[in-house]
Amino acid sequence: MADKDKKERIGRIVITKEQIEGAVKAIASEVSNDYRQADDVLLVVLMKGAKVFADDLLREIDDKKYVAEYVKASSYYDGTKSTGKVKIDAPLEDIVVGRDILLVDDIYDTGRTLGAVIDLLKSFGARDVKTCVIFTKEVEHTVDIKLDYSGLDVEDSFIIGYGLDYQQRYRELPYIAVLELCDE
Ligand code: IMP
Ligand code: MG
């Protein structure tokens, strides 16, 4: 049976809400410290998965020199397997020139998405691009990314919650759980 025809359910919780809150606070304080000299910082937030994280991060940083732009980038279209393709829909050419960019994503998995977006931002003339993710999957990454800020490591399973979806559902869960697929 194909994955998409199977019934899904929320499995084991692998990261709790409290762990996430702690990680967001830690990243917010590192970011604030590192950018204390900057006049303005542009968060490039990869939709849709990173929105939940970016909202919490911005609330925690609580400083109006940080502004966010939202960019659609996707490498998973359906099911639980990467299609290997990254689609970027980013009208950022004029916005990023000469600016300090903090690229925010939900999870560092293969690294293809982050790699593609970093290249794009640099080619548009960003002054500096730093990368920030809340989760890192414990896998051999296809593209090596130097993460400037990272929160929590997570096992190599398909996970849902805190922005991460399965067929556009479960992003609202305040914790991270493993997705379970069953035949009925
Ligand atoms: P990449 O493979 O590092 O390019 O990851 C790209 C995107 O795939 C991430 O930003 C997530 O939106 C999505 N993704 C990766 N792993 C998972 C997962 O376990 N659950 C849900 N989405 C995922
Ligand atoms: Mg994503």
XYZ file of N, CA, C and O and ligand atoms in Angstrom:
760
model
N 0.845 -1.195 0.000
C 0.000 0.000 0.000
C 0.886 1.252 0.000
O 1.856 1.324 0.752
N 0.559 2.224 -0.817
C 1.367 3.455 -0.863
C 1.162 4.244 0.433
O 0.080 4.216 1.015
N 2.226 4.957 0.870
C 2.149 5.738 2.110
C 0.924 6.636 2.141
O 0.261 6.769 3.157
N 0.634 7.253 0.990
C -0.432 8.253 0.998
C -1.823 7.644 1.212
O -2.749 8.345 1.575
N -1.947 6.346 0.988
C -3.247 5.694 1.209
C -3.379 5.106 2.617
O -4.433 4.591 2.983
N -2.292 5.147 3.372
C -2.351 4.586 4.717
C -2.964 5.581 5.692
O -2.921 6.788 5.475
N -3.514 5.028 6.767
C -4.030 5.890 7.845
C -2.855 6.305 8.711
O -1.950 5.508 8.944
N -2.888 7.556 9.171
C -1.778 7.981 10.021
C -2.265 8.246 11.427
O -3.431 8.493 11.653
N -1.315 8.200 12.360
C -1.644 8.693 13.696
C -0.398 9.250 14.372
O 0.722 8.991 13.942
N -0.666 10.029 15.403
C 0.428 10.653 16.151
C 1.081 9.575 17.005
O 0.432 8.940 17.812
N 2.362 9.353 16.787
C 3.067 8.325 17.547
C 3.784 8.898 18.770
O 3.352 9.887 19.346
N 4.868 8.254 19.112
C 5.703 8.639 20.257
C 6.065 10.120 20.238
O 6.435 10.655 19.205
N 6.015 10.759 21.395
C 6.524 12.132 21.503
C 8.029 12.048 21.703
O 8.502 11.377 22.618
N 8.790 12.676 20.807
C 10.249 12.584 20.902
C 10.880 13.888 21.405
O 12.016 13.881 21.867
N 10.154 14.991 21.303
C 10.626 16.255 21.875
C 9.422 16.939 22.527
O 8.366 17.085 21.902
N 9.578 17.333 23.771
C 8.445 17.933 24.486
C 8.363 19.441 24.225
O 9.321 20.075 23.775
N 7.193 19.965 24.583
C 6.942 21.405 24.468
C 7.969 22.178 25.298
O 8.483 23.204 24.854
N 8.277 21.681 26.474
C 9.229 22.367 27.367
C 10.635 22.384 26.758
O 11.345 23.379 26.851
N 11.018 21.278 26.151
C 12.340 21.250 25.497
C 12.401 22.282 24.375
O 13.410 22.959 24.184
N 11.322 22.375 23.606
C 11.286 23.338 22.501
C 11.375 24.761 23.052
O 12.170 25.578 22.563
N 10.607 25.035 24.098
C 10.622 26.386 24.678
C 12.029 26.758 25.160
O 12.503 27.876 24.930
N 12.690 25.806 25.774
C 14.058 26.051 26.254
C 15.013 26.337 25.101
O 15.846 27.250 25.172
N 14.873 25.565 24.026
C 15.761 25.733 22.871
C 15.509 27.084 22.186
O 16.450 27.756 21.755
N 14.253 27.485 22.097
C 13.929 28.777 21.461
C 14.533 29.923 22.280
O 15.146 30.845 21.723
N 14.393 29.836 23.590
C 14.971 30.881 24.468
C 16.485 30.961 24.292
O 17.049 32.051 24.194
N 17.137 29.798 24.239
C 18.603 29.775 24.107
C 19.028 30.396 22.772
O 19.968 31.201 22.721
N 18.333 30.041 21.695
C 18.677 30.605 20.380
C 18.425 32.110 20.379
O 19.247 32.885 19.894
N 17.297 32.530 20.948
C 16.963 33.964 20.970
C 18.059 34.747 21.678
O 18.459 35.831 21.218
N 18.592 34.216 22.763
C 19.595 34.997 23.471
C 20.925 35.010 22.714
O 21.608 36.032 22.672
N 21.272 33.902 22.061
C 22.487 33.898 21.220
C 22.358 34.899 20.065
O 23.287 35.649 19.773
N 21.206 34.848 19.407
C 20.977 35.737 18.253
C 21.060 37.198 18.693
O 21.769 38.010 18.083
N 20.370 37.532 19.766
C 20.368 38.927 20.244
C 21.778 39.393 20.549
O 22.152 40.530 20.237
N 22.538 38.505 21.152
C 23.900 38.850 21.512
C 24.764 39.069 20.253
O 25.456 40.075 20.123
N 24.665 38.132 19.312
C 25.500 38.228 18.110
C 25.161 39.434 17.232
O 26.029 39.977 16.559
N 23.896 39.836 17.228
C 23.479 40.943 16.351
C 23.353 42.261 17.118
O 22.716 43.190 16.645
N 23.961 42.333 18.296
C 23.730 43.561 19.086
C 24.242 44.812 18.383
O 23.712 45.892 18.580
N 25.242 44.667 17.504
C 25.770 45.841 16.787
C 24.989 46.157 15.507
O 25.174 47.229 14.932
N 24.203 45.225 15.042
C 23.509 45.415 13.749
C 22.349 46.404 13.886
O 21.714 46.480 14.935
N 22.132 47.166 12.814
C 21.023 48.117 12.842
C 19.720 47.478 12.416
O 18.647 47.842 12.873
N 19.832 46.557 11.453
C 18.619 45.834 11.078
C 18.976 44.433 10.609
O 20.057 44.198 10.063
N 18.097 43.524 10.925
C 18.323 42.120 10.589
C 17.079 41.600 9.877
O 15.962 41.819 10.341
N 17.311 40.966 8.737
C 16.184 40.420 7.976
C 16.114 38.908 8.177
O 17.024 38.177 7.798
N 15.042 38.466 8.789
C 14.816 37.024 8.888
C 14.170 36.554 7.596
O 13.128 37.089 7.198
N 14.777 35.589 6.935
C 14.130 34.950 5.795
C 13.610 33.618 6.309
O 14.375 32.728 6.682
N 12.290 33.522 6.379
C 11.641 32.394 7.035
C 11.068 31.454 5.976
O 10.271 31.874 5.132
N 11.485 30.212 6.006
C 11.029 29.266 4.986
C 9.665 28.689 5.357
O 9.489 28.072 6.403
N 8.731 28.948 4.492
C 7.346 28.507 4.698
C 7.168 27.080 4.209
O 7.846 26.691 3.253
N 6.261 26.335 4.750
C 5.408 26.853 5.819
C 5.972 26.439 7.167
O 5.610 26.974 8.205
N 6.882 25.458 7.107
C 7.310 24.803 8.342
C 7.943 25.687 9.391
O 7.777 25.456 10.584
N 8.694 26.712 8.971
C 9.463 27.493 9.946
C 8.678 28.635 10.572
O 9.192 29.354 11.432
N 7.429 28.805 10.157
C 6.685 29.966 10.653
C 6.447 29.900 12.163
O 6.596 30.907 12.867
N 6.083 28.738 12.645
C 5.807 28.578 14.076
C 7.055 28.944 14.894
O 6.991 29.706 15.856
N 8.179 28.415 14.466
C 9.447 28.688 15.142
C 9.805 30.174 15.055
O 10.164 30.812 16.052
N 9.700 30.748 13.862
C 10.069 32.155 13.683
C 9.189 33.066 14.530
O 9.686 34.038 15.119
N 7.910 32.754 14.616
C 7.003 33.562 15.454
C 7.462 33.532 16.907
O 7.561 34.573 17.563
N 7.741 32.345 17.406
C 8.186 32.224 18.803
C 9.532 32.910 19.005
O 9.758 33.564 20.019
N 10.414 32.737 18.039
C 11.757 33.333 18.146
C 11.664 34.865 18.186
O 12.288 35.512 19.034
N 10.869 35.434 17.292
C 10.727 36.891 17.248
C 10.078 37.425 18.518
O 10.472 38.471 19.032
N 9.113 36.685 19.031
C 8.452 37.099 20.276
C 9.469 37.125 21.423
O 9.476 38.002 22.249
N 10.317 36.119 21.410
C 11.318 35.997 22.467
C 12.411 37.078 22.330
O 12.842 37.659 23.313
N 12.841 37.359 21.104
C 13.880 38.375 20.881
C 13.338 39.766 21.214
O 14.007 40.590 21.810
N 12.091 40.006 20.805
C 11.369 41.226 21.160
C 12.170 42.501 20.872
O 12.473 43.281 21.771
N 12.546 42.661 19.609
C 13.343 43.823 19.226
C 12.928 44.203 17.803
O 13.005 43.371 16.891
N 12.512 45.461 17.623
C 11.914 45.793 16.331
C 12.916 45.979 15.199
O 12.524 46.211 14.060
N 14.206 45.836 15.470
C 15.147 45.876 14.338
C 15.119 44.573 13.528
O 15.709 44.488 12.462
N 14.438 43.565 14.055
C 14.298 42.292 13.312
C 13.003 42.323 12.519
O 11.936 42.550 13.079
N 13.115 42.109 11.209
C 11.898 42.013 10.405
C 11.933 40.692 9.640
O 13.009 40.171 9.342
N 10.764 40.181 9.308
C 10.712 38.871 8.663
C 10.073 38.933 7.289
O 9.122 39.676 7.062
N 10.658 38.175 6.361
C 10.043 37.932 5.052
C 9.827 36.430 4.954
O 10.673 35.654 5.415
N 8.743 36.055 4.330
C 8.392 34.639 4.265
C 8.549 34.135 2.843
O 8.064 34.757 1.900
N 9.263 33.023 2.715
C 9.621 32.498 1.405
C 9.137 31.061 1.317
O 9.337 30.287 2.245
N 8.521 30.745 0.199
C 8.080 29.358 0.019
C 9.219 28.525 -0.517
O 9.747 28.791 -1.593
N 9.602 27.520 0.216
C 10.634 26.600 -0.260
C 10.188 25.219 0.159
O 9.829 24.999 1.307
N 10.172 24.304 -0.772
C 9.709 22.975 -0.375
C 10.469 21.883 -1.100
O 10.765 21.989 -2.284
N 10.802 20.859 -0.347
C 11.434 19.713 -0.979
C 10.604 18.458 -0.762
O 10.875 17.427 -1.336
N 9.613 18.554 0.114
C 8.703 17.435 0.314
C 7.367 17.849 -0.278
O 6.814 18.850 0.154
N 6.880 17.132 -1.234
C 5.580 17.511 -1.780
C 4.457 16.704 -1.169
O 3.487 17.235 -0.696
N 4.565 15.394 -1.174
C 3.635 14.591 -0.380
C 4.338 13.347 0.133
O 5.499 13.101 -0.189
N 3.613 12.599 0.897
C 4.208 11.399 1.454
C 5.306 11.746 2.436
O 5.392 12.868 2.910
N 6.158 10.800 2.718
C 7.191 11.013 3.720
C 8.578 10.981 3.096
O 9.573 10.978 3.784
N 8.636 10.950 1.767
C 9.949 10.859 1.112
C 10.292 12.174 0.426
O 9.426 12.817 -0.176
N 11.556 12.546 0.506
C 11.997 13.740 -0.200
C 11.941 13.444 -1.694
O 12.361 12.391 -2.147
N 11.410 14.396 -2.434
C 11.371 14.205 -3.883
C 12.736 14.548 -4.476
O 12.987 14.301 -5.645
N 13.586 15.164 -3.679
C 14.910 15.540 -4.166
C 14.912 16.883 -4.865
O 15.951 17.415 -5.216
N 13.731 17.453 -5.026
C 13.649 18.752 -5.700
C 13.357 19.845 -4.696
O 12.569 19.645 -3.778
N 13.964 20.985 -4.876
C 13.664 22.126 -4.016
C 13.021 23.202 -4.869
O 13.546 23.584 -5.914
N 11.858 23.634 -4.428
C 11.158 24.677 -5.169
C 11.234 25.961 -4.350
O 10.908 25.956 -3.175
N 11.681 27.036 -4.979
C 11.799 28.303 -4.255
C 10.982 29.362 -4.963
O 11.056 29.522 -6.171
N 10.212 30.074 -4.178
C 9.367 31.120 -4.738
C 9.697 32.374 -3.933
O 9.077 32.648 -2.932
N 10.772 33.073 -4.352
C 11.332 34.107 -3.499
C 11.526 35.432 -4.210
O 12.491 35.631 -4.922
N 10.604 36.364 -4.016
C 10.768 37.677 -4.654
C 11.695 38.541 -3.813
O 11.322 39.604 -3.348
N 12.934 38.082 -3.611
C 13.811 38.720 -2.642
C 14.928 39.554 -3.279
O 15.698 40.178 -2.561
N 15.017 39.548 -4.587
C 16.144 40.190 -5.286
C 16.472 41.569 -4.731
O 17.619 41.882 -4.453
N 15.439 42.414 -4.603
C 15.701 43.797 -4.196
C 15.816 43.944 -2.688
O 16.419 44.894 -2.195
N 15.241 43.006 -1.980
C 15.146 43.165 -0.527
C 16.444 42.830 0.193
O 16.762 43.434 1.208
N 17.203 41.855 -0.319
C 18.314 41.338 0.476
C 19.657 42.041 0.253
O 20.576 41.872 1.035
N 19.742 42.844 -0.794
C 21.030 43.469 -1.148
C 21.655 44.206 0.037
O 21.022 45.071 0.651
N 22.872 43.821 0.375
C 23.627 44.529 1.410
C 23.147 44.312 2.835
O 23.578 45.008 3.748
N 22.252 43.357 3.023
C 21.680 43.208 4.379
C 22.191 41.983 5.118
O 22.663 41.021 4.528
N 22.062 42.046 6.433
C 22.369 40.891 7.276
C 21.133 40.003 7.328
O 20.063 40.444 7.763
N 21.317 38.764 6.876
C 20.174 37.852 6.775
C 20.307 36.726 7.792
O 21.375 36.114 7.916
N 19.214 36.453 8.467
C 19.143 35.259 9.303
C 18.116 34.331 8.649
O 16.918 34.625 8.633
N 18.638 33.259 8.063
C 17.772 32.315 7.365
C 17.229 31.317 8.390
O 17.997 30.668 9.099
N 15.901 31.234 8.462
C 15.273 30.416 9.505
C 14.510 29.263 8.882
O 13.632 29.465 8.037
N 14.851 28.056 9.291
C 14.075 26.897 8.826
C 13.702 26.011 10.003
O 14.222 26.165 11.110
N 12.780 25.101 9.731
C 12.328 24.209 10.794
C 13.354 23.115 11.074
O 13.747 22.896 12.212
N 13.830 22.449 10.011
C 14.665 21.278 10.259
C 15.761 21.150 9.203
O 15.548 21.467 8.032
N 16.921 20.746 9.669
C 18.038 20.440 8.761
C 17.988 18.930 8.539
O 18.326 18.172 9.430
N 17.514 18.562 7.363
C 17.387 17.135 7.050
C 18.426 16.812 5.980
O 19.598 16.638 6.292
N 18.054 16.799 4.718
C 19.081 16.569 3.689
C 19.983 17.797 3.532
O 21.126 17.671 3.103
N 19.448 18.972 3.838
C 20.216 20.207 3.668
C 20.040 20.822 2.289
O 20.582 21.887 2.004
N 19.266 20.163 1.445
C 19.107 20.696 0.077
C 18.423 22.046 0.073
O 18.808 22.949 -0.658
N 17.369 22.170 0.897
C 16.612 23.421 0.904
C 17.490 24.564 1.387
O 17.614 25.600 0.716
N 18.113 24.370 2.537
C 18.956 25.436 3.085
C 20.076 25.775 2.122
O 20.352 26.950 1.868
N 20.706 24.741 1.572
C 21.806 24.978 0.641
C 21.362 25.827 -0.538
O 22.031 26.798 -0.915
N 20.211 25.477 -1.107
C 19.707 26.202 -2.273
C 19.370 27.649 -1.922
O 19.671 28.575 -2.684
N 18.759 27.857 -0.768
C 18.344 29.211 -0.408
C 19.556 30.074 -0.024
O 19.611 31.252 -0.366
N 20.537 29.482 0.658
C 21.757 30.239 0.986
C 22.416 30.732 -0.303
O 22.789 31.907 -0.432
N 22.565 29.829 -1.282
C 23.177 30.213 -2.563
C 22.409 31.360 -3.218
O 23.002 32.304 -3.742
N 21.097 31.236 -3.172
C 20.244 32.249 -3.794
C 20.420 33.612 -3.121
O 20.589 34.637 -3.780
N 20.404 33.622 -1.788
C 20.523 34.882 -1.049
C 21.870 35.538 -1.323
O 21.966 36.751 -1.492
N 22.918 34.700 -1.376
C 24.241 35.263 -1.658
C 24.289 35.824 -3.068
O 24.855 36.894 -3.305
N 23.677 35.103 -4.005
C 23.708 35.577 -5.391
C 22.924 36.876 -5.551
O 23.191 37.663 -6.451
N 21.964 37.122 -4.665
C 21.197 38.373 -4.702
C 21.937 39.525 -4.012
O 21.423 40.632 -3.926
N 23.118 39.229 -3.442
C 23.916 40.306 -2.846
C 23.706 40.545 -1.366
O 23.979 41.645 -0.871
N 23.250 39.525 -0.643
C 23.155 39.668 0.820
C 24.551 39.935 1.363
O 25.533 39.408 0.856
N 24.651 40.740 2.441
C 25.951 41.049 3.008
C 26.464 39.858 3.808
O 27.624 39.489 3.756
N 25.559 39.263 4.556
C 25.929 38.155 5.423
C 24.707 37.246 5.562
O 23.589 37.733 5.680
N 24.935 35.941 5.506
C 23.821 35.008 5.689
C 24.167 34.051 6.819
O 25.144 33.316 6.735
N 23.375 34.104 7.883
C 23.526 33.122 8.950
C 22.314 32.185 8.918
O 21.237 32.572 8.462
N 22.531 30.958 9.393
C 21.442 29.977 9.316
C 21.011 29.523 10.698
O 21.831 29.351 11.596
N 19.721 29.307 10.821
C 19.133 28.989 12.111
C 18.028 27.946 11.920
O 17.115 28.152 11.124
N 18.146 26.827 12.604
C 17.072 25.819 12.560
C 16.749 25.384 13.984
O 17.611 25.420 14.858
N 15.528 24.972 14.182
C 15.167 24.495 15.518
C 15.487 22.996 15.676
O 15.830 22.548 16.761
N 15.387 22.230 14.577
C 15.669 20.792 14.678
C 16.739 20.358 13.670
O 16.800 20.892 12.553
N 17.539 19.395 14.067
C 18.493 18.775 13.152
C 18.251 17.277 13.180
O 18.259 16.656 14.250
N 18.006 16.696 12.019
C 17.773 15.252 11.964
C 19.106 14.531 11.984
O 20.055 14.952 11.311
N 19.157 13.464 12.772
C 20.406 12.713 12.880
C 20.546 11.786 11.675
O 20.259 10.591 11.744
N 20.959 12.393 10.561
C 21.166 11.650 9.313
C 22.454 12.142 8.672
O 22.996 13.170 9.071
N 22.912 11.403 7.674
C 24.001 11.915 6.841
C 23.374 12.944 5.930
O 22.553 12.615 5.080
N 23.741 14.207 6.109
C 23.133 15.252 5.292
C 23.707 15.193 3.875
O 24.900 14.988 3.699
N 22.853 15.373 2.894
C 23.312 15.355 1.503
C 24.164 16.590 1.212
O 25.166 16.523 0.513
N 23.708 17.728 1.750
C 24.439 18.982 1.568
C 24.905 19.436 2.952
O 24.091 19.562 3.866
N 26.203 19.660 3.107
C 26.723 20.112 4.393
C 26.468 21.587 4.583
O 26.830 22.402 3.742
N 25.834 21.920 5.692
C 25.518 23.321 5.984
C 26.173 23.669 7.315
O 26.075 22.889 8.269
N 26.810 24.814 7.364
C 27.332 25.278 8.641
C 26.193 26.029 9.340
O 25.819 27.118 8.927
N 25.628 25.397 10.366
C 24.518 26.045 11.066
C 25.079 27.026 12.086
O 25.944 26.665 12.877
N 24.581 28.239 12.083
C 25.017 29.202 13.092
C 24.232 29.027 14.381
O 24.760 29.235 15.466
N 22.969 28.651 14.252
C 22.125 28.431 15.430
C 21.309 27.174 15.205
O 20.656 27.042 14.160
N 21.360 26.244 16.167
C 20.524 25.045 16.036
C 20.012 24.659 17.407
O 20.682 24.880 18.434
N 18.819 24.112 17.412
C 18.162 23.816 18.682
C 18.374 22.395 19.152
O 19.270 22.116 19.946
N 17.586 21.478 18.622
C 17.538 20.125 19.164
C 17.767 19.078 18.075
O 17.278 19.233 16.953
N 18.487 18.021 18.438
C 18.665 16.908 17.507
C 17.464 15.968 17.607
O 16.904 15.795 18.681
N 17.129 15.391 16.481
C 15.984 14.479 16.486
C 16.323 13.243 15.653
O 17.049 13.325 14.665
N 15.806 12.098 16.117
C 16.113 10.820 15.450
C 15.650 10.827 13.996
O 14.794 11.612 13.598
N 16.192 9.902 13.243
C 15.865 9.807 11.829
C 14.537 9.090 11.603
O 14.495 7.928 11.223
N 13.438 9.798 11.903
C 12.092 9.300 11.615
C 11.345 10.454 10.982
O 11.784 11.599 11.096
N 10.213 10.160 10.383
C 9.387 11.250 9.887
C 8.621 11.813 11.075
O 7.865 11.111 11.734
N 8.828 13.089 11.349
C 8.250 13.690 12.552
C 7.248 14.783 12.192
O 7.280 15.353 11.100
N 6.354 15.030 13.154
C 5.316 16.042 12.960
C 5.231 16.925 14.201
O 5.631 16.520 15.290
N 4.701 18.135 13.996
C 4.497 19.066 15.108
C 5.414 20.265 15.000
O 6.376 20.273 14.230
N 5.073 21.298 15.744
C 5.831 22.544 15.815
C 6.230 23.032 14.413
O 7.384 23.309 14.131
N 5.242 23.078 13.533
C 5.473 23.566 12.175
C 5.621 22.470 11.130
O 5.355 22.679 9.954
N 6.070 21.308 11.575
C 6.290 20.212 10.621
C 4.978 19.467 10.374
O 4.252 19.144 11.312
N 4.719 19.188 9.097
C 3.417 18.631 8.739
C 3.526 17.238 8.134
O 4.587 16.818 7.665
N 2.383 16.590 8.105
C 2.184 15.449 7.224
C 0.940 15.792 6.429
O -0.137 15.971 7.004
N 1.080 15.962 5.121
C -0.022 16.367 4.255
C -0.774 17.576 4.815
O -1.990 17.591 4.898
N 0.009 18.573 5.217
C -0.479 19.876 5.713
C -1.190 19.795 7.064
O -1.796 20.780 7.492
N -1.085 18.675 7.744
C -1.701 18.581 9.076
C -0.637 18.444 10.158
O 0.501 18.124 9.861
N -1.051 18.699 11.375
C -0.237 18.517 12.600
C 0.777 19.623 12.867
O 1.534 19.528 13.821
N 0.804 20.673 12.057
C 1.769 21.744 12.322
C 1.527 22.392 13.678
O 2.428 22.974 14.274
N 0.294 22.335 14.145
C -0.074 23.046 15.374
C 0.308 22.316 16.653
O 0.209 22.882 17.737
N 0.754 21.067 16.543
C 1.130 20.350 17.767
C 2.267 21.103 18.467
O 3.224 21.522 17.820
N 2.180 21.253 19.796
C 3.225 22.013 20.504
C 4.468 21.188 20.809
O 5.427 21.701 21.368
N 4.433 19.904 20.448
C 5.573 19.003 20.669
C 5.932 18.334 19.352
O 5.258 18.556 18.332
N 6.999 17.529 19.370
C 7.374 16.758 18.182
C 7.074 15.286 18.439
O 7.493 14.722 19.459
N 6.336 14.690 17.503
C 6.025 13.263 17.599
C 6.436 12.571 16.306
O 6.575 13.211 15.263
N 6.603 11.271 16.414
C 6.864 10.471 15.224
C 5.523 10.198 14.547
O 4.523 9.965 15.223
N 5.516 10.258 13.219
C 4.289 9.918 12.494
C 4.239 8.410 12.329
O 5.215 7.778 11.926
N 3.076 7.833 12.661
C 2.912 6.391 12.443
C 1.923 6.176 11.309
O 0.859 6.796 11.273
N 2.293 5.296 10.390
C 1.395 4.963 9.280
C 0.959 3.520 9.458
O 1.782 2.647 9.732
N -0.343 3.267 9.317
C -0.826 1.892 9.445
C -1.760 1.571 8.293
O -2.349 2.470 7.696
N -1.905 0.301 7.987
C -2.700 -0.101 6.831
C -4.187 0.158 7.046
O -4.927 0.332 6.095
N -4.626 0.155 8.271
C -6.040 0.515 8.506
C -6.223 1.150 9.869
O -5.327 1.159 10.664
P 15.840 19.239 3.576
O 15.755 17.787 3.242
O 16.931 19.504 4.607
O 15.953 20.077 2.353
O 14.494 19.573 4.309
C 13.525 20.278 3.668
C 12.216 20.382 4.356
O 11.615 19.116 4.449
C 12.232 20.897 5.787
O 12.304 22.290 5.837
C 10.888 20.394 6.262
O 9.876 21.300 5.915
C 10.711 19.100 5.491
N 11.014 17.938 6.344
C 12.188 17.317 6.533
N 12.070 16.300 7.413
C 10.775 16.305 7.797
C 10.003 15.491 8.720
O 10.485 14.567 9.382
N 8.688 15.828 8.843
C 8.096 16.842 8.160
N 8.765 17.615 7.294
C 10.090 17.346 7.124
Mg 10.396 23.342 5.176
